[in-house]
Short mmCIF file of C-alpha atoms in Angstrom, two decimals:
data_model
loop_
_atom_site.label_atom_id
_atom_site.label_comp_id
_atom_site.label_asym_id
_atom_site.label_seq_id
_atom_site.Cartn_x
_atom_site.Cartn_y
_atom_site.Cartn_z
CA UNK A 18 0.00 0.00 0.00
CA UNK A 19 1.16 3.63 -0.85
CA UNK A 20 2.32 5.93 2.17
CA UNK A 21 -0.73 8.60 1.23
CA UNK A 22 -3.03 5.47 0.99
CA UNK A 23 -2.14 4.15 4.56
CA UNK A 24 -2.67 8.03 5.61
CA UNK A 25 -5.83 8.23 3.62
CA UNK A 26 -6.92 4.88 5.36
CA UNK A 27 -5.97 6.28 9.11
CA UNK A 28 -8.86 8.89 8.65
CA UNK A 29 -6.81 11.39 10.49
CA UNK A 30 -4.88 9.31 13.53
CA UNK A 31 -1.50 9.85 13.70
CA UNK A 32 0.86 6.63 12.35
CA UNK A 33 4.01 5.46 13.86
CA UNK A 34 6.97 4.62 11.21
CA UNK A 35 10.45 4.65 11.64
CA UNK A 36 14.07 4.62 9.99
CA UNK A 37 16.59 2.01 10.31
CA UNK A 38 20.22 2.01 8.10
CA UNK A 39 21.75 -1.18 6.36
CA UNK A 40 24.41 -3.30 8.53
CA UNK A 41 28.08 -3.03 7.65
CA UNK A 42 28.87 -5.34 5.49
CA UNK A 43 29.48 -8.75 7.27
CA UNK A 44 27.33 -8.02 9.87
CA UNK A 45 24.40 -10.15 10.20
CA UNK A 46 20.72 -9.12 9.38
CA UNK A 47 19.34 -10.56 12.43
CA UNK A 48 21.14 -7.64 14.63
CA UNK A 49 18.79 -5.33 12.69
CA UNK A 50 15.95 -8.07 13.46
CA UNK A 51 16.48 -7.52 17.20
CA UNK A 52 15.94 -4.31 17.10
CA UNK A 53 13.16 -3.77 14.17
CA UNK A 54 10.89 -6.71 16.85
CA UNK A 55 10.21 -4.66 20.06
CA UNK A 56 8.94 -1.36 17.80
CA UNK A 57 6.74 -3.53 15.36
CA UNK A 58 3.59 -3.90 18.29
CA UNK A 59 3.15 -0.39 17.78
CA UNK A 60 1.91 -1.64 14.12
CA UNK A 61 4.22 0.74 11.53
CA UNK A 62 2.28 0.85 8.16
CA UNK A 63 5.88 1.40 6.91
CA UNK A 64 9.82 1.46 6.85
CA UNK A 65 12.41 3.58 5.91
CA UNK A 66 15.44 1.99 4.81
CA UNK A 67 18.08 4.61 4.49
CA UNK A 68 20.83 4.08 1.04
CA UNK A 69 24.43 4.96 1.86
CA UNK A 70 26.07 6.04 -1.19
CA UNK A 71 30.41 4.93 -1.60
CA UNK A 72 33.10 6.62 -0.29
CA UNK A 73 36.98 6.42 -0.54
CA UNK A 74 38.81 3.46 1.77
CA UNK A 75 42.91 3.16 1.70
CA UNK A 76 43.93 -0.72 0.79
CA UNK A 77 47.57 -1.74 2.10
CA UNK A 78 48.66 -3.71 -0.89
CA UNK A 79 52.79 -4.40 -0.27
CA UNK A 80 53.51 -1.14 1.85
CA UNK A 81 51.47 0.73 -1.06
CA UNK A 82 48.06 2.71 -0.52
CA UNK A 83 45.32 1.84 -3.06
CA UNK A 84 42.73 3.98 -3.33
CA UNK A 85 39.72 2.22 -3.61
CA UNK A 86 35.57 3.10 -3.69
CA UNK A 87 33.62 1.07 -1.65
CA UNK A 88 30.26 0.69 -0.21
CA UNK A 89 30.01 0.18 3.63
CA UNK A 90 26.34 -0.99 3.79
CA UNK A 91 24.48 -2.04 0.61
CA UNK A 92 21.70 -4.46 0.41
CA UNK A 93 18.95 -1.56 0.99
CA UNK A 94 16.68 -3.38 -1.31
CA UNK A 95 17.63 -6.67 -0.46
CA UNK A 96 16.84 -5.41 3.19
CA UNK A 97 13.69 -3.96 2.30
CA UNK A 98 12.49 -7.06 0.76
CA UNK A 99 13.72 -9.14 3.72
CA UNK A 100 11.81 -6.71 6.07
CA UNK A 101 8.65 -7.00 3.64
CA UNK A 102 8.38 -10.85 3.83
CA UNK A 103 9.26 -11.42 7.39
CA UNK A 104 7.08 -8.71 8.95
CA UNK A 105 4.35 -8.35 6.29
CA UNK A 106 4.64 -4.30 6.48
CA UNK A 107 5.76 -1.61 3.65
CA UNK A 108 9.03 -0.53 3.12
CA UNK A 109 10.52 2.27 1.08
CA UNK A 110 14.01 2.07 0.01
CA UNK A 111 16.06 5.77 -0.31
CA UNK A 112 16.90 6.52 -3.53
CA UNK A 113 19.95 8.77 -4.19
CA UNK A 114 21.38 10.85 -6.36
CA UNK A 115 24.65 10.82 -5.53
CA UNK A 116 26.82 7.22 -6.37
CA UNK A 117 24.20 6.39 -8.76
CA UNK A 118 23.80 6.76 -12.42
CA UNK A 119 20.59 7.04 -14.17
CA UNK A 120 20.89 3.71 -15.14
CA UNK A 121 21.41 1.68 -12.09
CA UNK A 122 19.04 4.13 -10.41
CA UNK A 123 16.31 2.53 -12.98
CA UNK A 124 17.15 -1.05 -12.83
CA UNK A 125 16.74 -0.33 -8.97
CA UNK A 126 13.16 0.62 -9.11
CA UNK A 127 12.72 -2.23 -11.96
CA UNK A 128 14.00 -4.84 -8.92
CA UNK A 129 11.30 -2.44 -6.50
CA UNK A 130 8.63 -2.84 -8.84
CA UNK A 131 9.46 -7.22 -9.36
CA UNK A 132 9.50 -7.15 -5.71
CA UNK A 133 5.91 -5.40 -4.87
CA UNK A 134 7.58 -2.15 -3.44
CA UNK A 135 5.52 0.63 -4.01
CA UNK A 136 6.86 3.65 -2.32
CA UNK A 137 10.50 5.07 -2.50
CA UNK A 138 12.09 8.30 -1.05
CA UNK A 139 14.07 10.22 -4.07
CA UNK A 140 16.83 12.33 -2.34
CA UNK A 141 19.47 13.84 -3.79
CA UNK A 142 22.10 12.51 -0.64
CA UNK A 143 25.51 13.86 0.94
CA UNK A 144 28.36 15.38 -0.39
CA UNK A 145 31.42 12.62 -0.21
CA UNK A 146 33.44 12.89 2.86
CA UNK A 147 36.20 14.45 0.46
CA UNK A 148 33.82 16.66 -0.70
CA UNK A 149 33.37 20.46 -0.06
CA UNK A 150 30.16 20.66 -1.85
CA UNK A 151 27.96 17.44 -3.47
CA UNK A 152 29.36 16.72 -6.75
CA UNK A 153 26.65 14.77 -8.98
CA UNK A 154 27.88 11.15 -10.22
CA UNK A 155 29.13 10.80 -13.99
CA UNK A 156 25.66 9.84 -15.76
CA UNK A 157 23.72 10.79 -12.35
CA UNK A 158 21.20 13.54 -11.34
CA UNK A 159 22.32 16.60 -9.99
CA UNK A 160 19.00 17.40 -8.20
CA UNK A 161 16.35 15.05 -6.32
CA UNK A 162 13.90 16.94 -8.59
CA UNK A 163 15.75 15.19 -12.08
CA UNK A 164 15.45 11.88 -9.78
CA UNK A 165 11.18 12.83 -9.08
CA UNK A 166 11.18 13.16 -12.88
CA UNK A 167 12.97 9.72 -13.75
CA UNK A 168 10.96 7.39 -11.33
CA UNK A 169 7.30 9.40 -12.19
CA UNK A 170 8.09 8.65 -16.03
CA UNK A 171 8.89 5.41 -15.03
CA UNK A 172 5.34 5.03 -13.44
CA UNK A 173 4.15 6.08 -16.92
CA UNK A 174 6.44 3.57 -18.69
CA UNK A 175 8.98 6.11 -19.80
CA UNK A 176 12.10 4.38 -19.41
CA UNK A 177 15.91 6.22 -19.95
CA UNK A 178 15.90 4.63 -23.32
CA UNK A 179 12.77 3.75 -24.79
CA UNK A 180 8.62 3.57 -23.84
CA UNK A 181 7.05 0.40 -23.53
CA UNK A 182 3.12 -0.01 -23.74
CA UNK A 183 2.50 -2.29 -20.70
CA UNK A 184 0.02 -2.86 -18.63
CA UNK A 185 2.46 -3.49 -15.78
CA UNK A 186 3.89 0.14 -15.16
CA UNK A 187 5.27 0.51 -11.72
CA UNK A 188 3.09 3.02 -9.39
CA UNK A 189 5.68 4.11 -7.28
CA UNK A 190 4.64 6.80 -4.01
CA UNK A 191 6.97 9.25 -4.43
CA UNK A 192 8.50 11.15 -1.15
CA UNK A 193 10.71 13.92 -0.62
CA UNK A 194 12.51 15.50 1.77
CA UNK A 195 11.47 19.44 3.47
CA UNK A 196 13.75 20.87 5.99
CA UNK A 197 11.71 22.91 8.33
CA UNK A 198 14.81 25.15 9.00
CA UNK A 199 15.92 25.33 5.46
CA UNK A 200 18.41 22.80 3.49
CA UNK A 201 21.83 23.85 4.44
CA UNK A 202 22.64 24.68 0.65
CA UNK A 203 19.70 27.21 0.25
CA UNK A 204 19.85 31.15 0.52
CA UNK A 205 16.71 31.63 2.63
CA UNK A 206 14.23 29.23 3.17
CA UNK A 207 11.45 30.75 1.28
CA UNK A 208 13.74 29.70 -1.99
CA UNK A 209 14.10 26.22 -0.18
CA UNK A 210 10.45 26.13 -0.67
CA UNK A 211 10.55 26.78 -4.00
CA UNK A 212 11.96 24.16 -4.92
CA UNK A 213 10.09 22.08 -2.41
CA UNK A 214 6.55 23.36 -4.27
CA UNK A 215 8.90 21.97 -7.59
CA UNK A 216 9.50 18.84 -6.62
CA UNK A 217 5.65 18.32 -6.03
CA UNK A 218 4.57 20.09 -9.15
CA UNK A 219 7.08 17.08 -10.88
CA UNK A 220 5.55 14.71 -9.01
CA UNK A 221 6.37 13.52 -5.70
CA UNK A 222 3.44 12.71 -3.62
CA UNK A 223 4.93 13.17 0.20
CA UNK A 224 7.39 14.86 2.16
CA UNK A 225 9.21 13.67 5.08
CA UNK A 226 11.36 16.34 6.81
CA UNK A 227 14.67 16.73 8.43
CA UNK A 228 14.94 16.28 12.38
CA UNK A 229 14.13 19.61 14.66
CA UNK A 230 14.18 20.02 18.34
CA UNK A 231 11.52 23.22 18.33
CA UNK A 232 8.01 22.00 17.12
CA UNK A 233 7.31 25.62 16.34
CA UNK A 234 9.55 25.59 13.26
CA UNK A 235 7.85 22.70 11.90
CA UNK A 236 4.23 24.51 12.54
CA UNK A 237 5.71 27.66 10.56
CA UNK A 238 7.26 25.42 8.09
CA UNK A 239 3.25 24.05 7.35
CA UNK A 240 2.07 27.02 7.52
CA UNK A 241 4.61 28.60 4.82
CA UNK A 242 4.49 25.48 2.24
CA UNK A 243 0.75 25.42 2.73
CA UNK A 244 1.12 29.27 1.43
CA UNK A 245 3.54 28.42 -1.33
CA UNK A 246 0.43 25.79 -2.62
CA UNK A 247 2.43 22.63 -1.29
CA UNK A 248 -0.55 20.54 -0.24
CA UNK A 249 0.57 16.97 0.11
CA UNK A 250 0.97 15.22 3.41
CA UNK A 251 4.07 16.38 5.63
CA UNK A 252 5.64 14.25 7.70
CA UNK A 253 7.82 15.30 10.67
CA UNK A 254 10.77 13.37 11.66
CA UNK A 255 12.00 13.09 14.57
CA UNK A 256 15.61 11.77 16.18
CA UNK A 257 15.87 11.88 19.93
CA UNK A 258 19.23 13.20 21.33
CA UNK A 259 21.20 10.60 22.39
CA UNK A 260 25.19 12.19 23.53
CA UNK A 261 26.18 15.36 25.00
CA UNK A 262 28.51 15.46 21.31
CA UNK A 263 24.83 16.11 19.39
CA UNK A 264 25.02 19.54 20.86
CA UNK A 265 27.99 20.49 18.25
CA UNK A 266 27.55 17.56 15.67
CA UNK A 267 23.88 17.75 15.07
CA UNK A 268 23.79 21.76 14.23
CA UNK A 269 27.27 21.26 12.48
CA UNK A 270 26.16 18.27 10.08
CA UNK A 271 22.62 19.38 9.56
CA UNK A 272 22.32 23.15 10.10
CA UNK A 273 19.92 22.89 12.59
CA UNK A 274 19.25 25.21 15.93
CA UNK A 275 19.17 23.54 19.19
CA UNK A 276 16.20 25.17 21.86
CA UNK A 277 18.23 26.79 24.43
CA UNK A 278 16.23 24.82 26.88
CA UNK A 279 17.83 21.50 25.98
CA UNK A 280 21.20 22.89 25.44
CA UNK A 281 20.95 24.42 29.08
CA UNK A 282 19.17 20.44 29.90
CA UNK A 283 21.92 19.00 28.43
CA UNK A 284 24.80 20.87 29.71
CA UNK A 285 23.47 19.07 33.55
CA UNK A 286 24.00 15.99 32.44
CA UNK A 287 26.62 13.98 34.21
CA UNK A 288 26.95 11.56 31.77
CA UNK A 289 25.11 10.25 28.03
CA UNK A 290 23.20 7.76 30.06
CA UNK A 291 21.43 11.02 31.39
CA UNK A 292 21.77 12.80 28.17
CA UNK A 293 20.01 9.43 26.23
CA UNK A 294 17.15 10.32 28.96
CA UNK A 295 16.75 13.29 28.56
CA UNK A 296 16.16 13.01 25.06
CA UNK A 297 13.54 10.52 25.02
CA UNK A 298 11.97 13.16 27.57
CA UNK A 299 12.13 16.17 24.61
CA UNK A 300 10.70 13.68 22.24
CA UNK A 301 8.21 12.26 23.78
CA UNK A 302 6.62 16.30 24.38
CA UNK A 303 7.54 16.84 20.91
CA UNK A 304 5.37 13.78 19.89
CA UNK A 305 2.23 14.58 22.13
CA UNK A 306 2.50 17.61 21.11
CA UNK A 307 2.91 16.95 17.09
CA UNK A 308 -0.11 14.58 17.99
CA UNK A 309 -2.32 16.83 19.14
CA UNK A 310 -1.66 18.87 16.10
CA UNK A 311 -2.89 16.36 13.93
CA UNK A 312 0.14 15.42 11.75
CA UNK A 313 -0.59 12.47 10.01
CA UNK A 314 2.52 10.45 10.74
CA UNK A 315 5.55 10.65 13.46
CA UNK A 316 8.09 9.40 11.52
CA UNK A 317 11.56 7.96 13.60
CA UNK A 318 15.16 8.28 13.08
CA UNK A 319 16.43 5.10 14.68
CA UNK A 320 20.08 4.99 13.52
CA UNK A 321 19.60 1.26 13.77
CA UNK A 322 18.79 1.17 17.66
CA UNK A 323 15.26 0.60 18.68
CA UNK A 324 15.53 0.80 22.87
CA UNK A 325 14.88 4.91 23.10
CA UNK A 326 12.18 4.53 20.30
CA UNK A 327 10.47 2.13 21.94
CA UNK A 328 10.27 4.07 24.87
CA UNK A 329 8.88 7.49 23.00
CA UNK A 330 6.28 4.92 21.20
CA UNK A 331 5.34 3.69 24.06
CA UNK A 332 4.40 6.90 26.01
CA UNK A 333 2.79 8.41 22.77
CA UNK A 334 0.91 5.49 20.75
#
């Protein structure tokens, strides 16, 4: 089922869904099992599974340094079929920009499609950690709107190379990302909007947005798309803070403003077992409170670990 059809089908209650990355490669699946079980009784219509794109590792080869690309945790679709069969529920695999050309980004959504996934998430993804800036892959988008426009002509049976009259088009839900405080790239955030209201016009049928701390931001950023004509569902994410480090890394990484009421919260804390607390504390009022509001889905960064989700779920569903 599609992500606005589960909504649609909710008749305004507010779903749970959450976010969970791929395992290093030769770790096993099942340590993504154990923690995937204890949030699935709060019934997720769906699941994120994140894409990492390659990056640069050094290879000792006779006292030499090869340079060599690499990917530290593929198998997102494999993952998100594995998830699909074993726990019966939706899952959309992140689609990227970035480390992908326009071809393997289409014979992924041709193995989606043979495998009965019907939503994906079409981001554009990080710079490389060499990187100053992103830098688009030879043969790859440059935008996530080019990547909208690839997988919506694909749902009309537009492929890179040819169109084929089927009756077997894929259908794929498309979602996007919004960034309540503005993507780190943009001037101001009404141009961020912009090209948020673009990316809908091309196609994309939901947004999912970027973690905040301050619910207000997200309320002003609803109000402002809803006045730029953006009317498709928006979903807030939400990542509870875990390690007095978030404090610098989170508004370093992601451009993001920390309340000065958890900084100040945070700065008490002894140690990270108080600051992992403490966070589940600020998210659980952020959830009651997006509840209340009515937003259609509270949507989880889990990084992979499920114990301080569980606990939020459990004091708000």
């Amino acid at each position: 089922m599609k992500v606005t059809e589960h909504i649609e089908k909710a008749k305004g209650e507010t779903l749970f869904s959450f976010e969970i990355i791929p395992p290093v490669k030769g770790r096993s699946i099942q340590e993504l099992y154990d923690n995937i079980d204890p949030l699935m009784e709060f019934n997720p219509p769906f699941v994120d599974v994140t894409t990492s794109r390659e990056e640069y590792v050094y290879i000792d080869r006779d006292g030499l340094l090869d340079k060599k690309l690499t990917r530290m945790r593929p198998g997102t679709v494999g993952i998100c079929a594995s998830i699909k069969h074993k726990y019966d529920v939706d899952t959309i695999p992140h689609v990227l920009c970035g480390g992908f050309t326009r071809e393997e980004t289409e014979y992924l959504l041709v193995d989606c499609h043979y495998l009965g996934i019907e939503n994906v998430m079409a981001l554009r993804g990080d710079a490389m950690k060499e990187e100053t800036y992103f830098e688009p892959t030879k043969g790859g988008h440059t935008y996530a709107s080019e990547l909208v426009v690839q997988i919506h002509n694909l749902n009309a049976g537009q492929y890179l190379h040819e169109v084929i009259e089927t009756d077997n088009c894929s259908d794929f839900c498309i979602g996007v990302a919004g960034y309540p405080e503005k993507h780190l790239e943009a001037p101001s955030l009404q141009t961020d909007l912009k090209w948020l209201k673009r990316k809908v016009e091309l196609g994309a049928h939901y947004i999912v947005t970027q973690m905040f701390f301050d619910n207000q931001k997200f309320f002003d950023f609803v109000k402002a798309a809803r006045a730029a004509g953006i009317t498709v569902p928006i979903i807030p994410g939400i990542k509870p803070i875990a390690v007095k480090r978030h404090l610098q890394l989170l508004p370093q990484v992601f451009r993001i403003d920390l309340p000065q009421d958890l900084i100040d919260a945070v700065e008490k804390c002894q140690n990270n077992k108080e600051v992992r607390q403490l966070g589940i504390e600020w998210a659980i009022a952020q959830s009651k409170e997006l509840k209340k509001a009515g937003v259609p889905v509270l949507h989880y960064y889990s990084m992979g670990k499920s114990d301080n989700i569980r606990e939020i779920a459990s004091a708000v569903f």
